[in-house]
CSV table of C-alpha atoms and ligand atoms in Angstrom, one decimal:
chain,number,residue,atom,x,y,z
A,134,MET,CA,-37.5,-5.3,-1.9
A,135,HIS,CA,-38.7,-5.2,1.4
A,136,ALA,CA,-37.3,-5.6,5.0
A,137,GLU,CA,-38.8,-4.4,8.5
A,138,LEU,CA,-36.8,-4.5,11.6
A,139,ASP,CA,-37.8,-4.3,15.9
A,140,ILE,CA,-35.4,-1.9,17.1
A,141,GLU,CA,-35.2,0.4,19.5
A,142,PRO,CA,-34.5,4.2,18.5
A,143,LEU,CA,-30.4,4.7,19.1
A,144,HIS,CA,-31.4,7.5,21.8
A,145,SER,CA,-32.8,4.9,24.2
A,146,TRP,CA,-29.4,4.0,24.4
A,147,CYS,CA,-27.3,6.2,23.0
A,148,GLY,CA,-28.1,9.9,24.5
A,149,MET,CA,-29.9,12.0,22.7
A,150,ASP,CA,-27.7,14.5,20.7
A,151,ARG,CA,-27.1,14.2,17.1
A,152,PRO,CA,-24.5,13.3,15.8
A,153,VAL,CA,-23.2,10.7,17.9
A,154,VAL,CA,-20.7,10.2,17.8
A,155,ILE,CA,-18.3,7.4,17.9
A,156,ALA,CA,-14.3,7.4,18.1
A,157,GLY,CA,-11.4,5.8,18.6
A,158,PRO,CA,-8.1,4.1,17.0
A,159,CYS,CA,-8.0,1.8,14.3
A,160,GLY,CA,-6.5,-0.6,16.6
A,161,ALA,CA,-5.7,-1.0,20.2
A,162,GLU,CA,-1.6,-0.6,19.9
A,163,SER,CA,-0.6,-0.6,23.1
A,164,PHE,CA,-2.7,0.1,27.0
A,165,GLU,CA,-0.5,3.7,26.9
A,166,GLN,CA,-2.3,4.6,23.5
A,167,LEU,CA,-5.2,3.6,24.3
A,168,LEU,CA,-5.6,5.5,27.5
A,169,GLU,CA,-3.6,8.8,26.0
A,170,THR,CA,-5.5,8.5,23.7
A,171,ALA,CA,-9.3,7.5,25.0
A,172,ARG,CA,-8.3,11.0,28.2
A,173,GLY,CA,-8.4,12.9,24.5
A,174,ILE,CA,-11.4,11.9,23.2
A,175,ALA,CA,-13.6,12.3,26.6
A,176,ALA,CA,-11.8,15.8,26.8
A,177,VAL,CA,-13.8,16.3,23.5
A,178,GLY,CA,-16.4,16.2,25.7
A,179,LYS,CA,-18.8,15.4,22.3
A,180,VAL,CA,-18.2,11.5,21.5
A,181,SER,CA,-20.5,8.6,23.4
A,182,ILE,CA,-18.6,5.6,22.6
A,183,LEU,CA,-14.3,4.2,22.4
A,184,ARG,CA,-13.8,2.1,19.4
A,185,ALA,CA,-10.9,0.2,18.9
A,186,GLY,CA,-9.7,-2.5,17.0
A,187,VAL,CA,-8.7,-5.8,18.3
A,188,TRP,CA,-8.6,-8.3,16.3
A,189,LYS,CA,-8.1,-6.4,12.4
A,190,PRO,CA,-9.0,-7.7,9.1
A,191,ARG,CA,-5.3,-7.2,7.3
A,192,THR,CA,-4.9,-7.8,3.4
A,193,ARG,CA,-1.6,-8.5,4.1
A,194,PRO,CA,-0.6,-11.2,6.7
A,195,ALA,CA,2.8,-9.1,7.5
A,196,SER,CA,0.6,-6.1,8.9
A,197,PHE,CA,-0.6,-5.5,12.6
A,198,GLN,CA,-3.3,-7.5,13.4
A,199,GLY,CA,-4.3,-6.1,16.7
A,200,ARG,CA,-3.4,-6.6,19.9
A,201,GLY,CA,-6.4,-9.6,20.8
A,202,THR,CA,-7.0,-10.4,24.2
A,203,GLU,CA,-4.7,-8.3,25.4
A,204,ALA,CA,-6.4,-5.0,24.5
A,205,LEU,CA,-9.8,-6.3,26.0
A,206,VAL,CA,-8.4,-5.8,29.2
A,207,TRP,CA,-6.8,-2.7,28.2
A,208,LEU,CA,-9.8,-1.7,27.3
A,209,ARG,CA,-11.7,-3.0,30.1
A,210,GLU,CA,-8.6,-0.3,32.4
A,211,VAL,CA,-9.5,2.7,30.0
A,212,LYS,CA,-13.6,2.3,30.6
A,213,ALA,CA,-13.3,2.8,34.2
A,214,GLU,CA,-10.8,5.3,33.3
A,215,THR,CA,-12.6,7.8,31.3
A,216,GLY,CA,-16.1,6.5,31.5
A,217,LEU,CA,-16.6,5.6,27.8
A,218,PRO,CA,-18.0,2.4,26.6
A,219,ALA,CA,-16.0,0.3,24.2
A,220,ALA,CA,-16.8,-0.9,21.2
A,221,VAL,CA,-14.6,-3.5,19.3
A,222,GLU,CA,-15.3,-5.3,15.7
A,223,VAL,CA,-15.7,-9.3,16.1
A,224,ALA,CA,-15.3,-11.6,12.9
A,225,ASN,CA,-17.0,-15.0,14.5
A,226,ALA,CA,-18.4,-16.3,17.4
A,227,GLY,CA,-15.1,-16.4,19.5
A,228,HIS,CA,-15.1,-13.0,19.2
A,229,VAL,CA,-18.3,-12.3,20.8
A,230,GLU,CA,-17.7,-14.6,23.2
A,231,GLU,CA,-14.1,-13.3,24.8
A,232,ALA,CA,-15.6,-9.0,23.6
A,233,LEU,CA,-18.6,-10.1,26.6
A,234,ALA,CA,-16.7,-11.4,28.7
A,235,HIS,CA,-14.5,-8.6,29.0
A,236,GLY,CA,-17.4,-6.3,29.6
A,237,ILE,CA,-17.7,-4.8,26.2
A,238,ASP,CA,-20.1,-2.4,25.8
A,239,VAL,CA,-20.9,-2.3,21.6
A,240,LEU,CA,-19.9,-4.5,18.9
A,241,TRP,CA,-19.8,-4.4,14.7
A,242,LEU,CA,-19.4,-6.0,12.0
A,243,GLY,CA,-16.8,-5.2,9.4
A,244,ALA,CA,-16.7,-4.5,6.0
A,245,ARG,CA,-15.2,-8.0,5.7
A,246,THR,CA,-17.3,-10.3,7.7
A,247,THR,CA,-20.4,-8.4,6.7
A,248,VAL,CA,-19.9,-10.4,3.0
A,249,ASN,CA,-20.3,-13.4,4.5
A,250,PRO,CA,-23.6,-14.7,5.4
A,251,PHE,CA,-21.6,-17.9,6.6
A,252,TYR,CA,-19.9,-15.4,9.1
A,253,VAL,CA,-22.7,-13.1,9.7
A,254,GLN,CA,-25.2,-16.4,10.8
A,255,GLU,CA,-22.4,-17.4,13.3
A,256,ILE,CA,-22.5,-14.4,15.4
A,257,ALA,CA,-26.0,-13.8,14.8
A,258,ASP,CA,-25.7,-17.5,16.2
A,259,ALA,CA,-23.9,-16.4,19.0
A,260,LEU,CA,-24.9,-13.2,20.0
A,261,SER,CA,-28.5,-15.1,20.3
A,262,GLY,CA,-30.0,-14.9,24.3
A,263,VAL,CA,-27.9,-11.8,24.6
A,264,ASP,CA,-28.8,-7.8,25.6
A,265,VAL,CA,-25.7,-6.0,23.4
A,266,PRO,CA,-25.8,-3.1,21.3
A,267,VAL,CA,-24.7,-4.7,17.5
A,268,LEU,CA,-23.7,-2.0,14.6
A,269,VAL,CA,-23.1,-3.7,11.2
A,270,LYS,CA,-21.3,-1.9,9.0
A,271,ASN,CA,-22.2,-2.2,5.1
A,272,PRO,CA,-20.7,-4.9,2.8
A,273,VAL,CA,-17.1,-4.2,1.0
A,274,ASN,CA,-19.4,-4.2,-2.3
A,275,PRO,CA,-22.2,-1.9,-3.5
A,276,ASP,CA,-25.0,-4.4,-2.7
A,277,LEU,CA,-27.5,-3.1,-0.8
A,278,ALA,CA,-29.6,-6.8,-0.1
A,279,LEU,CA,-26.1,-7.7,1.7
A,280,TRP,CA,-26.3,-5.5,4.2
A,281,VAL,CA,-29.9,-5.8,4.9
A,282,GLY,CA,-29.2,-9.6,4.9
A,283,ALA,CA,-26.9,-8.8,7.8
A,284,LEU,CA,-28.8,-6.8,10.0
A,285,GLU,CA,-31.4,-9.3,9.3
A,286,ARG,CA,-29.7,-11.8,10.8
A,287,VAL,CA,-28.6,-9.9,13.7
A,288,ASN,CA,-32.0,-8.4,14.7
A,289,ARG,CA,-33.7,-12.4,14.0
A,290,ALA,CA,-30.6,-13.4,17.0
A,291,GLY,CA,-32.9,-11.0,19.4
A,292,ILE,CA,-30.7,-7.8,19.1
A,293,ARG,CA,-33.1,-4.8,19.2
A,294,ARG,CA,-30.2,-2.1,20.1
A,295,MET,CA,-28.6,-1.8,16.2
A,296,ALA,CA,-27.3,0.4,13.8
A,297,ALA,CA,-25.9,0.7,10.1
A,298,ILE,CA,-22.5,1.8,9.4
A,299,HIS,CA,-21.8,3.3,6.2
A,300,ARG,CA,-18.1,2.8,5.3
A,301,GLY,CA,-17.9,3.4,1.3
A,302,PHE,CA,-17.4,0.7,-0.9
A,303,SER,CA,-14.3,-0.7,-3.0
A,304,THR,CA,-14.2,-0.1,-6.1
A,305,TYR,CA,-11.6,-0.7,-9.1
A,306,ALA,CA,-12.5,2.9,-10.9
A,307,LYS,CA,-10.0,5.6,-9.3
A,308,THR,CA,-11.9,8.3,-7.0
A,309,PRO,CA,-10.7,10.6,-4.1
A,310,TYR,CA,-12.1,8.5,-1.5
A,311,ARG,CA,-10.1,4.9,0.2
A,312,ASN,CA,-13.5,3.7,-0.8
A,313,ALA,CA,-16.0,5.6,-2.9
A,314,PRO,CA,-19.3,6.6,-0.6
A,315,ASN,CA,-21.7,5.9,-3.3
A,316,TRP,CA,-24.3,7.8,-1.1
A,317,LYS,CA,-27.3,6.7,-2.7
A,318,ILE,CA,-26.8,3.5,-0.9
A,319,PRO,CA,-27.2,4.7,2.5
A,320,ILE,CA,-29.8,6.6,0.9
A,321,GLU,CA,-31.6,3.7,0.4
A,322,LEU,CA,-31.4,1.7,3.6
A,323,LYS,CA,-32.6,4.3,5.0
A,324,ARG,CA,-35.7,4.8,2.8
A,325,LEU,CA,-36.2,0.9,3.7
A,326,LEU,CA,-36.0,1.1,7.0
A,327,PRO,CA,-36.6,4.4,8.5
A,328,ALA,CA,-35.8,3.4,11.5
A,329,LEU,CA,-33.0,2.1,12.0
A,330,PRO,CA,-29.9,4.3,13.1
A,331,VAL,CA,-27.0,5.0,10.4
A,332,ILE,CA,-23.6,6.2,11.6
A,333,CYS,CA,-20.7,7.3,9.0
A,334,ASP,CA,-17.9,6.3,9.3
A,335,ILE,CA,-15.8,8.8,7.7
A,336,SER,CA,-12.1,8.0,7.9
A,337,HIS,CA,-12.7,4.6,5.5
A,338,ILE,CA,-14.5,6.5,3.5
A,339,ALA,CA,-12.0,9.3,2.9
A,340,GLY,CA,-8.9,7.1,3.5
A,341,ASN,CA,-7.0,10.8,4.8
A,342,ARG,CA,-7.5,14.0,6.9
A,343,GLN,CA,-8.5,16.3,3.9
A,344,LEU,CA,-11.9,14.6,2.6
A,345,LEU,CA,-12.9,14.4,6.6
A,346,LEU,CA,-14.1,17.5,7.3
A,347,GLN,CA,-16.7,17.5,4.0
A,348,LEU,CA,-17.4,13.7,4.6
A,349,ALA,CA,-18.8,14.6,7.5
A,350,GLN,CA,-21.4,17.4,7.2
A,351,LYS,CA,-22.3,15.7,4.1
A,352,ALA,CA,-23.6,12.5,6.0
A,353,LEU,CA,-25.4,15.1,8.5
A,354,ASP,CA,-26.7,16.8,5.7
A,355,LEU,CA,-28.2,14.1,4.6
A,356,GLU,CA,-29.6,12.9,7.7
A,357,MET,CA,-26.9,10.2,8.8
A,358,ASN,CA,-27.9,10.2,13.1
A,359,GLY,CA,-23.4,10.2,14.1
A,360,LEU,CA,-20.1,9.6,12.3
A,361,MET,CA,-17.1,7.3,13.7
A,362,VAL,CA,-14.4,9.1,13.4
A,363,GLU,CA,-11.0,7.2,13.7
A,364,THR,CA,-8.5,9.5,16.2
A,365,HIS,CA,-5.6,8.1,17.7
A,366,PHE,CA,-3.1,10.7,19.6
A,367,ASN,CA,-0.2,10.4,17.1
A,368,PRO,CA,-1.6,9.8,14.2
A,369,GLU,CA,1.3,9.8,12.0
A,370,GLN,CA,2.7,6.5,14.1
A,371,ALA,CA,-0.2,4.6,13.9
A,372,LEU,CA,0.9,0.8,13.1
A,373,SER,CA,-3.3,1.1,11.0
A,374,ASP,CA,-4.4,3.4,8.8
A,375,ALA,CA,-2.1,6.5,9.5
A,376,ASP,CA,-3.1,8.3,6.8
A,377,GLN,CA,-6.9,9.0,8.0
A,378,GLN,CA,-6.5,8.9,11.7
A,379,VAL,CA,-7.1,12.5,13.4
A,380,THR,CA,-5.5,13.7,16.9
A,381,PRO,CA,-8.6,14.5,19.5
A,382,SER,CA,-7.8,17.5,19.4
A,383,ASP,CA,-8.2,17.8,15.4
A,384,LEU,CA,-11.8,15.8,16.4
A,385,ALA,CA,-13.0,19.0,18.9
A,386,THR,CA,-12.0,20.9,15.6
A,387,LEU,CA,-14.2,18.8,13.2
A,388,LEU,CA,-17.0,18.7,15.5
A,389,GLN,CA,-17.0,22.5,15.5
A,390,SER,CA,-17.2,22.9,12.7
A,391,ILE,CA,-19.4,20.2,11.7
A,392,VAL,CA,-23.0,22.2,10.9
A,393,VAL,CA,-25.8,20.1,12.6
A,394,ARG,CA,-29.1,20.9,10.6
A,395,SER,CA,-32.3,20.2,11.6
A,396,LYS,CA,-34.8,19.9,8.4
A,397,ARG,CA,-38.4,19.6,7.4
A,398,ILE,CA,-38.7,16.4,6.3
A,399,ASP,CA,-39.7,17.6,2.7
A,400,ASP,CA,-36.0,18.7,2.5
A,401,VAL,CA,-35.1,15.8,3.5
A,402,GLU,CA,-36.8,14.4,0.4
A,403,PHE,CA,-36.0,17.1,-1.3
A,404,GLU,CA,-32.2,16.5,-0.6
A,405,ASN,CA,-32.4,12.8,-1.1
A,406,THR,CA,-33.9,12.9,-4.7
A,407,LEU,CA,-31.4,15.8,-5.3
A,408,GLU,CA,-28.3,13.3,-4.6
A,409,LEU,CA,-30.2,10.2,-6.2
A,410,LEU,CA,-30.5,11.9,-9.5
A,411,ARG,CA,-26.9,13.5,-8.9
A,412,ASP,CA,-25.6,9.7,-8.2
A,413,LYS,CA,-27.1,9.1,-11.6
A,414,ILE,CA,-25.3,11.5,-13.0
A,415,ASP,CA,-22.3,10.7,-11.8
A,416,ASN,CA,-22.7,7.2,-13.0
A,417,VAL,CA,-23.4,8.1,-16.7
A,418,ASP,CA,-20.4,10.1,-16.1
A,419,HIS,CA,-17.9,7.8,-15.9
A,420,LYS,CA,-19.4,5.3,-18.4
A,421,LEU,CA,-18.8,8.5,-20.2
A,422,ILE,CA,-15.4,9.0,-19.6
A,423,GLU,CA,-15.2,5.2,-20.4
A,424,ALA,CA,-16.4,5.5,-23.9
A,425,LEU,CA,-14.1,8.5,-24.8
A,426,ALA,CA,-11.1,6.7,-23.4
A,427,ARG,CA,-11.8,3.2,-25.0
A,428,ARG,CA,-12.9,5.5,-28.4
A,429,MET,CA,-9.5,7.0,-28.1
A,430,GLU,CA,-7.9,3.1,-27.7
A,431,LEU,CA,-9.2,2.3,-30.6
A,432,VAL,CA,-8.3,5.3,-32.6
A,433,ARG,CA,-4.6,4.6,-31.3
A,434,SER,CA,-4.6,1.6,-32.6
A,435,ILE,CA,-6.4,2.6,-36.4
A,436,GLY,CA,-3.3,5.3,-36.0
A,437,GLU,CA,-0.3,2.8,-35.7
A,438,TYR,CA,-1.8,0.7,-38.5
A,439,LYS,CA,-2.4,3.8,-40.9
A,440,ARG,CA,1.5,4.8,-40.2
A,441,ASP,CA,2.4,1.5,-40.9
A,442,ASN,CA,0.6,0.8,-44.4
A,443,ASN,CA,1.7,4.3,-44.7
A,444,VAL,CA,-1.7,6.0,-45.5
A,445,THR,CA,-3.0,9.4,-44.4
A,446,ILE,CA,-4.7,10.5,-41.5
A,447,LEU,CA,-7.3,13.1,-41.6
A,448,GLN,CA,-9.6,10.7,-44.5
A,449,LEU,CA,-11.9,13.8,-44.9
A,450,GLU,CA,-14.4,11.1,-46.7
A,451,ARG,CA,-14.8,8.6,-43.6
A,452,TRP,CA,-14.8,12.4,-41.6
A,453,ALA,CA,-18.0,13.0,-43.2
A,454,GLN,CA,-19.1,9.9,-42.9
A,455,VAL,CA,-19.1,10.1,-39.2
A,456,LEU,CA,-20.8,13.1,-38.8
A,457,ARG,CA,-24.0,12.0,-41.6
A,458,ASP,CA,-24.3,9.1,-38.7
A,459,ARG,CA,-23.8,10.4,-35.6
A,460,ILE,CA,-26.2,14.2,-35.8
A,461,PRO,CA,-29.1,12.2,-36.7
A,462,ALA,CA,-28.8,9.5,-34.1
A,463,GLY,CA,-28.2,12.6,-32.5
A,464,SER,CA,-31.7,13.8,-33.2
A,465,GLY,CA,-33.5,10.9,-32.9
A,466,ARG,CA,-33.0,11.1,-28.8
A,467,GLY,CA,-32.8,14.1,-28.3
A,468,LEU,CA,-29.9,16.1,-28.7
A,469,ASP,CA,-29.3,19.5,-30.2
A,470,GLU,CA,-27.8,18.9,-33.9
A,471,ASP,CA,-25.5,21.6,-32.9
A,472,PHE,CA,-23.8,20.2,-29.8
A,473,VAL,CA,-23.3,16.9,-31.5
A,474,ARG,CA,-21.7,18.6,-34.2
A,475,LYS,CA,-19.4,20.5,-32.3
A,476,LEU,CA,-18.8,17.6,-29.9
A,477,TYR,CA,-17.8,15.9,-32.7
A,478,ASN,CA,-15.7,18.5,-34.1
A,479,LEU,CA,-13.4,17.9,-30.5
A,480,ILE,CA,-13.6,14.3,-30.7
A,481,HIS,CA,-12.1,14.2,-34.1
A,482,ASN,CA,-9.6,17.0,-33.3
A,483,GLU,CA,-8.4,14.7,-30.4
A,484,SER,CA,-8.5,11.6,-32.7
A,485,ILE,CA,-6.9,13.8,-34.8
A,486,ARG,CA,-3.9,14.6,-32.8
A,487,LEU,CA,-3.2,11.4,-31.6
A,488,GLN,CA,-2.7,9.9,-34.7
A,489,THR,CA,-0.3,12.6,-35.7
A,490,GLU,CA,1.7,11.6,-32.2
A,491,ILE,CA,2.0,8.3,-33.2
A,492,LEU,CA,3.3,8.9,-37.0
A,493,ASN,CA,5.5,11.4,-35.4
A,494,ALA,CA,6.9,8.6,-32.6
A,495,PRO,CA,10.4,7.5,-33.2
A,496,ALA,CA,10.3,4.4,-35.5
A,497,GLY,CA,10.2,0.9,-33.1
A,498,ILE,CA,8.9,3.1,-30.3
A,499,LYS,CA,4.6,2.1,-30.3
A,500,GLU,CA,2.7,3.5,-27.4
B,609,LIG,C1,-11.8,-0.6,10.9
B,609,LIG,O1,-13.3,0.0,11.0
B,609,LIG,O2,-11.4,-0.5,11.8
B,609,LIG,C2,-11.9,-1.5,10.0
B,609,LIG,C3,-11.1,-2.2,9.7
B,609,LIG,O3,-13.3,-1.6,9.1
B,609,LIG,P1,-14.0,-1.8,8.0
B,609,LIG,O4,-14.9,-2.5,8.5
B,609,LIG,O5,-14.7,-0.5,7.3
B,609,LIG,O6,-12.6,-2.1,6.5
B,610,LIG,MN1,-9.2,1.1,10.3
């Protein structure tokens, strides 16, 4: 893939410091919540932009949907008091117009918007002729081209102050994260568009407070330019994303704890290459687990079939045949014979254990 964007460097509009920090509540809930939170954030002294969701893209209709236009009025007042520029999510042309009419300084496209080129184009059209910084979150699904396409649409509308936000990707597989980071995608984005700043939204990747610090460190070690951290003066009472928000004082601690390393360019290349390889290994390992689980499911079916037909579990001839087939198959792919034998012994033992369990299960109860 090839891509080109005409962009202004981040420091020309966002200060020189790295990381650039964007903090604020998931949603603007009330004037008091916003003001209290923003005061705390301003006191941290390291935050460049105050974020607050005004129109919230919620999965279920009964959830808190954001306060809409009245929250834009609050943001203007909070900005006047704290001096922090304000950023909101926009998901259609009407949002863009209202946000700009209320003096919002930075706009961002959410993950559920980036997935849809129609929405992105509508927003890009509304931005035409407007000079406002725009941040584009990755789409919900791990599709680099879709992310790049959204950035291109916004850029073609004449927006030059831009950044991408990496907020992780939705997966069906269970992971420790709310949205799996899939680091290889932002790394490839950086490789493709070296001048594009990338900010890591550690809150929506983590989904909890415990993983924030390690994610922030990792994002910086991968040369990302900034962090987005959902911050609320009283996270437990937040109307959305309560589990992942931190207090302003937690934010200060987090920012003090991270180590900002500046690297030689060859180190960055080295780290990125290592990360790509590790990512591939992670993928292969997940496939291995998937294959093992599938194998054991089949073993269970065989176990039930043998039980129902009164056949013994251990069938030595079959076992010998498996080894006769798997060992040379492994050797043919460069795997050590002893390693394959040991691996199959483990697999076989587990298969016997499962079948024994099935045989001993009380009649009528099937797994
Ligand atoms: C948000 O930033 O509050 C948000 C809704 O995030 P995302 O679009 O990444 O899900
Ligand atoms: Mn949120």
